[in-house]
Amino acid sequence: MGRGRIRVERSASKVNAKTIIGNTKTHAARPVAVSASVLKLLAPAMVGKAPDELLWCRADGQPLRPPTTTHWFAAAVSRCQAADERFPRVTAHELRHTAASLMIASGANVKTVQSQLGHKTATMTLDQYGHLFPDDLDDVADKMDELVGKCAQNVPTKETGQS
């Protein structure tokens, strides 16, 4: 990790009650941008860890089993709901959709969102999140007018002084 990036190289999944560490769905490692505030929260977990070590694992260094991570998150949500009844029921996977929505709302282009989520193609990202990208047809038309106005055919000539 460095420069606000975490490198995603592997994934964990549960197969027949056993945790399997393997490639990501797209079989490609990727850097994921992380905000300074998140890096600050991760810093204590990173102390003494090699770059390829798991941040959270069992005492023997093996990965947490998926039920452990699911139960941990569900328990955290339950505590939040106990403190505030308006707190929504949310799953860890829904946080991925929230992150994608926030990226799009902050102006990220489709290729950036694709890279962050690890989608194989931009089409996959657009199929899932296309409705969140702003409908900027009017803005496109205005920018086209602006660019056409700067084209060489609109530059005054010596002969006529007109464009």
PDB file of C-alpha atoms in Angstrom:
ATOM      1  CA  MET A   1       0.000   0.000   0.000  1.00  0.00           C
ATOM      2  CA  GLY A   2       1.191   3.513  -0.749  1.00  0.00           C
ATOM      3  CA  ARG A   3      -0.043   6.806  -2.174  1.00  0.00           C
ATOM      4  CA  GLY A   4      -3.553   6.090  -0.930  1.00  0.00           C
ATOM      5  CA  ARG A   5      -3.783   2.773  -2.748  1.00  0.00           C
ATOM      6  CA  ILE A   6      -4.482  -0.763  -1.629  1.00  0.00           C
ATOM      7  CA  ARG A   7      -3.576  -3.504  -4.064  1.00  0.00           C
ATOM      8  CA  VAL A   8      -6.268  -6.157  -4.423  1.00  0.00           C
ATOM      9  CA  GLU A   9      -4.596  -9.356  -5.582  1.00  0.00           C
ATOM     10  CA  ARG A  10      -6.640 -12.195  -4.115  1.00  0.00           C
ATOM     11  CA  SER A  11     -10.121 -12.985  -2.934  1.00  0.00           C
ATOM     12  CA  ALA A  12     -11.519 -15.355  -0.347  1.00  0.00           C
ATOM     13  CA  SER A  13     -14.604 -17.469  -0.854  1.00  0.00           C
ATOM     14  CA  LYS A  14     -16.339 -20.238   1.017  1.00  0.00           C
ATOM     15  CA  VAL A  15     -16.481 -23.627  -0.712  1.00  0.00           C
ATOM     16  CA  ASN A  16     -17.948 -26.591   1.191  1.00  0.00           C
ATOM     17  CA  ALA A  17     -17.406 -24.914   4.581  1.00  0.00           C
ATOM     18  CA  LYS A  18     -13.765 -24.202   3.722  1.00  0.00           C
ATOM     19  CA  THR A  19     -12.171 -20.816   2.962  1.00  0.00           C
ATOM     20  CA  ILE A  20     -10.417 -20.785  -0.382  1.00  0.00           C
ATOM     21  CA  ILE A  21      -7.955 -18.022  -1.253  1.00  0.00           C
ATOM     22  CA  GLY A  22      -7.702 -17.516  -4.982  1.00  0.00           C
ATOM     23  CA  ASN A  23      -7.704 -15.072  -7.833  1.00  0.00           C
ATOM     24  CA  THR A  24     -10.184 -12.259  -8.091  1.00  0.00           C
ATOM     25  CA  LYS A  25     -13.163 -12.813 -10.405  1.00  0.00           C
ATOM     26  CA  THR A  26     -11.366 -11.140 -13.302  1.00  0.00           C
ATOM     27  CA  HIS A  27      -8.049 -12.880 -12.495  1.00  0.00           C
ATOM     28  CA  ALA A  28      -6.363  -9.479 -12.402  1.00  0.00           C
ATOM     29  CA  ALA A  29      -4.820  -7.582  -9.501  1.00  0.00           C
ATOM     30  CA  ARG A  30      -5.736  -3.922  -9.235  1.00  0.00           C
ATOM     31  CA  PRO A  31      -4.938  -0.852  -7.168  1.00  0.00           C
ATOM     32  CA  VAL A  32      -7.904   0.626  -5.321  1.00  0.00           C
ATOM     33  CA  ALA A  33      -7.814   4.270  -4.233  1.00  0.00           C
ATOM     34  CA  VAL A  34      -8.397   4.809  -0.521  1.00  0.00           C
ATOM     35  CA  SER A  35      -9.131   8.125   1.171  1.00  0.00           C
ATOM     36  CA  ALA A  36      -6.750   9.609   3.728  1.00  0.00           C
ATOM     37  CA  SER A  37      -9.335   9.112   6.489  1.00  0.00           C
ATOM     38  CA  VAL A  38      -9.610   5.383   5.694  1.00  0.00           C
ATOM     39  CA  LEU A  39      -5.825   5.037   5.552  1.00  0.00           C
ATOM     40  CA  LYS A  40      -5.635   6.593   9.008  1.00  0.00           C
ATOM     41  CA  LEU A  41      -8.101   3.995  10.314  1.00  0.00           C
ATOM     42  CA  LEU A  42      -6.168   1.149   8.645  1.00  0.00           C
ATOM     43  CA  ALA A  43      -2.744   2.264   9.904  1.00  0.00           C
ATOM     44  CA  PRO A  44      -2.887   0.407  13.256  1.00  0.00           C
ATOM     45  CA  ALA A  45      -3.852  -2.865  11.509  1.00  0.00           C
ATOM     46  CA  MET A  46      -0.899  -2.477   9.139  1.00  0.00           C
ATOM     47  CA  VAL A  47       1.793  -2.159  11.812  1.00  0.00           C
ATOM     48  CA  GLY A  48       4.293  -5.006  11.475  1.00  0.00           C
ATOM     49  CA  LYS A  49       2.555  -6.483   8.425  1.00  0.00           C
ATOM     50  CA  ALA A  50       4.319  -7.370   5.196  1.00  0.00           C
ATOM     51  CA  PRO A  51       2.692  -5.966   2.024  1.00  0.00           C
ATOM     52  CA  ASP A  52       1.269  -9.381   1.115  1.00  0.00           C
ATOM     53  CA  GLU A  53      -0.118 -10.242   4.574  1.00  0.00           C
ATOM     54  CA  LEU A  54      -3.801 -10.150   5.448  1.00  0.00           C
ATOM     55  CA  LEU A  55      -4.863  -7.148   7.527  1.00  0.00           C
ATOM     56  CA  TRP A  56      -7.446  -9.160   9.452  1.00  0.00           C
ATOM     57  CA  CYS A  57      -6.974 -12.843  10.084  1.00  0.00           C
ATOM     58  CA  ARG A  58      -7.244 -15.569  12.676  1.00  0.00           C
ATOM     59  CA  ALA A  59      -4.563 -15.930  15.369  1.00  0.00           C
ATOM     60  CA  ASP A  60      -2.792 -18.536  13.216  1.00  0.00           C
ATOM     61  CA  GLY A  61      -2.536 -16.083  10.301  1.00  0.00           C
ATOM     62  CA  GLN A  62      -5.178 -17.858   8.228  1.00  0.00           C
ATOM     63  CA  PRO A  63      -8.034 -15.879   6.663  1.00  0.00           C
ATOM     64  CA  LEU A  64     -11.196 -15.212   8.598  1.00  0.00           C
ATOM     65  CA  ARG A  65     -13.933 -17.548   7.461  1.00  0.00           C
ATOM     66  CA  PRO A  66     -16.772 -15.862   5.535  1.00  0.00           C
ATOM     67  CA  PRO A  67     -19.348 -16.554   8.277  1.00  0.00           C
ATOM     68  CA  THR A  68     -17.076 -14.718  10.733  1.00  0.00           C
ATOM     69  CA  THR A  69     -16.894 -11.640   8.549  1.00  0.00           C
ATOM     70  CA  THR A  70     -20.625 -11.746   7.787  1.00  0.00           C
ATOM     71  CA  HIS A  71     -21.563 -12.159  11.447  1.00  0.00           C
ATOM     72  CA  TRP A  72     -19.142  -9.415  12.510  1.00  0.00           C
ATOM     73  CA  PHE A  73     -20.694  -6.939  10.086  1.00  0.00           C
ATOM     74  CA  ALA A  74     -24.266  -7.961  10.929  1.00  0.00           C
ATOM     75  CA  ALA A  75     -23.490  -7.506  14.636  1.00  0.00           C
ATOM     76  CA  ALA A  76     -22.104  -4.023  13.961  1.00  0.00           C
ATOM     77  CA  VAL A  77     -25.266  -3.111  12.026  1.00  0.00           C
ATOM     78  CA  SER A  78     -27.414  -4.462  14.882  1.00  0.00           C
ATOM     79  CA  ARG A  79     -25.537  -2.281  17.387  1.00  0.00           C
ATOM     80  CA  CYS A  80     -26.118   0.761  15.176  1.00  0.00           C
ATOM     81  CA  GLN A  81     -29.814  -0.091  14.879  1.00  0.00           C
ATOM     82  CA  ALA A  82     -30.074  -0.468  18.653  1.00  0.00           C
ATOM     83  CA  ALA A  83     -28.570   2.995  19.064  1.00  0.00           C
ATOM     84  CA  ASP A  84     -30.718   4.546  16.321  1.00  0.00           C
ATOM     85  CA  GLU A  85     -33.856   2.805  15.084  1.00  0.00           C
ATOM     86  CA  ARG A  86     -33.634   4.737  11.792  1.00  0.00           C
ATOM     87  CA  PHE A  87     -30.341   3.050  10.913  1.00  0.00           C
ATOM     88  CA  PRO A  88     -31.040   0.903   7.834  1.00  0.00           C
ATOM     89  CA  ARG A  89     -30.488  -2.823   7.538  1.00  0.00           C
ATOM     90  CA  VAL A  90     -27.423  -3.029   5.317  1.00  0.00           C
ATOM     91  CA  THR A  91     -25.091  -5.779   4.147  1.00  0.00           C
ATOM     92  CA  ALA A  92     -21.378  -5.546   3.494  1.00  0.00           C
ATOM     93  CA  HIS A  93     -22.015  -6.092  -0.222  1.00  0.00           C
ATOM     94  CA  GLU A  94     -24.357  -3.100  -0.273  1.00  0.00           C
ATOM     95  CA  LEU A  95     -21.408  -0.963   0.820  1.00  0.00           C
ATOM     96  CA  ARG A  96     -19.805  -1.790  -2.540  1.00  0.00           C
ATOM     97  CA  HIS A  97     -22.839  -0.333  -4.324  1.00  0.00           C
ATOM     98  CA  THR A  98     -22.717   2.699  -2.042  1.00  0.00           C
ATOM     99  CA  ALA A  99     -19.040   3.231  -2.870  1.00  0.00           C
ATOM    100  CA  ALA A 100     -19.784   2.989  -6.601  1.00  0.00           C
ATOM    101  CA  SER A 101     -22.654   5.461  -6.264  1.00  0.00           C
ATOM    102  CA  LEU A 102     -20.471   7.910  -4.335  1.00  0.00           C
ATOM    103  CA  MET A 103     -17.701   7.642  -6.944  1.00  0.00           C
ATOM    104  CA  ILE A 104     -20.174   8.449  -9.713  1.00  0.00           C
ATOM    105  CA  ALA A 105     -21.770  11.283  -7.723  1.00  0.00           C
ATOM    106  CA  SER A 106     -18.321  12.794  -7.166  1.00  0.00           C
ATOM    107  CA  GLY A 107     -17.736  12.887 -10.925  1.00  0.00           C
ATOM    108  CA  ALA A 108     -15.651   9.761 -11.533  1.00  0.00           C
ATOM    109  CA  ASN A 109     -15.748   8.549 -15.118  1.00  0.00           C
ATOM    110  CA  VAL A 110     -16.892   5.054 -16.015  1.00  0.00           C
ATOM    111  CA  LYS A 111     -13.335   3.724 -16.542  1.00  0.00           C
ATOM    112  CA  THR A 112     -12.310   4.851 -13.056  1.00  0.00           C
ATOM    113  CA  VAL A 113     -15.359   3.215 -11.478  1.00  0.00           C
ATOM    114  CA  GLN A 114     -14.688   0.058 -13.520  1.00  0.00           C
ATOM    115  CA  SER A 115     -11.110  -0.076 -12.246  1.00  0.00           C
ATOM    116  CA  GLN A 116     -12.080   0.520  -8.619  1.00  0.00           C
ATOM    117  CA  LEU A 117     -14.736  -2.192  -8.660  1.00  0.00           C
ATOM    118  CA  GLY A 118     -12.641  -4.673 -10.604  1.00  0.00           C
ATOM    119  CA  HIS A 119     -15.166  -5.056 -13.400  1.00  0.00           C
ATOM    120  CA  LYS A 120     -13.755  -6.742 -16.480  1.00  0.00           C
ATOM    121  CA  THR A 121     -15.337  -4.196 -18.841  1.00  0.00           C
ATOM    122  CA  ALA A 122     -16.780  -0.693 -18.693  1.00  0.00           C
ATOM    123  CA  THR A 123     -19.936  -2.198 -20.183  1.00  0.00           C
ATOM    124  CA  MET A 124     -20.394  -4.264 -17.026  1.00  0.00           C
ATOM    125  CA  THR A 125     -20.080  -1.104 -14.929  1.00  0.00           C
ATOM    126  CA  LEU A 126     -22.525   0.798 -17.141  1.00  0.00           C
ATOM    127  CA  ASP A 127     -25.014  -2.080 -17.090  1.00  0.00           C
ATOM    128  CA  GLN A 128     -24.999  -2.016 -13.284  1.00  0.00           C
ATOM    129  CA  TYR A 129     -24.619   1.711 -12.579  1.00  0.00           C
ATOM    130  CA  GLY A 130     -25.378   3.542 -15.848  1.00  0.00           C
ATOM    131  CA  HIS A 131     -28.561   5.071 -14.460  1.00  0.00           C
ATOM    132  CA  LEU A 132     -26.449   6.948 -11.906  1.00  0.00           C
ATOM    133  CA  PHE A 133     -24.310   8.772 -14.444  1.00  0.00           C
ATOM    134  CA  PRO A 134     -25.722  12.237 -15.108  1.00  0.00           C
ATOM    135  CA  ASP A 135     -27.735  12.852 -18.242  1.00  0.00           C
ATOM    136  CA  ASP A 136     -25.528  15.626 -19.556  1.00  0.00           C
ATOM    137  CA  LEU A 137     -26.796  15.947 -23.129  1.00  0.00           C
ATOM    138  CA  ASP A 138     -27.345  19.712 -22.807  1.00  0.00           C
ATOM    139  CA  ASP A 139     -23.838  20.142 -21.420  1.00  0.00           C
ATOM    140  CA  VAL A 140     -22.409  18.094 -24.298  1.00  0.00           C
ATOM    141  CA  ALA A 141     -24.239  20.272 -26.848  1.00  0.00           C
ATOM    142  CA  ASP A 142     -22.933  23.458 -25.209  1.00  0.00           C
ATOM    143  CA  LYS A 143     -19.364  22.142 -25.198  1.00  0.00           C
ATOM    144  CA  MET A 144     -19.661  21.100 -28.846  1.00  0.00           C
ATOM    145  CA  ASP A 145     -20.751  24.659 -29.747  1.00  0.00           C
ATOM    146  CA  GLU A 146     -17.806  26.019 -27.796  1.00  0.00           C
ATOM    147  CA  LEU A 147     -15.333  23.740 -29.588  1.00  0.00           C
ATOM    148  CA  VAL A 148     -16.804  24.383 -33.031  1.00  0.00           C
ATOM    149  CA  GLY A 149     -16.448  28.092 -32.354  1.00  0.00           C
ATOM    150  CA  LYS A 150     -12.711  27.564 -31.874  1.00  0.00           C
ATOM    151  CA  CYS A 151     -12.235  25.622 -35.110  1.00  0.00           C
ATOM    152  CA  ALA A 152      -9.985  26.963 -37.874  1.00  0.00           C
ATOM    153  CA  GLN A 153     -12.896  27.610 -40.246  1.00  0.00           C
ATOM    154  CA  ASN A 154     -14.136  30.241 -37.802  1.00  0.00           C
ATOM    155  CA  VAL A 155     -10.844  32.142 -37.664  1.00  0.00           C
ATOM    156  CA  PRO A 156     -10.859  35.451 -39.587  1.00  0.00           C
ATOM    157  CA  THR A 157      -8.939  35.279 -42.854  1.00  0.00           C
ATOM    158  CA  LYS A 158      -6.599  37.947 -44.244  1.00  0.00           C
ATOM    159  CA  GLU A 159      -8.700  38.388 -47.360  1.00  0.00           C
ATOM    160  CA  THR A 160     -12.085  39.027 -45.785  1.00  0.00           C
ATOM    161  CA  GLY A 161     -11.431  39.695 -42.151  1.00  0.00           C
ATOM    162  CA  GLN A 162     -14.456  37.467 -41.525  1.00  0.00           C
ATOM    163  CA  SER A 163     -14.863  33.903 -40.511  1.00  0.00           C
TER     164      SER A 163
END
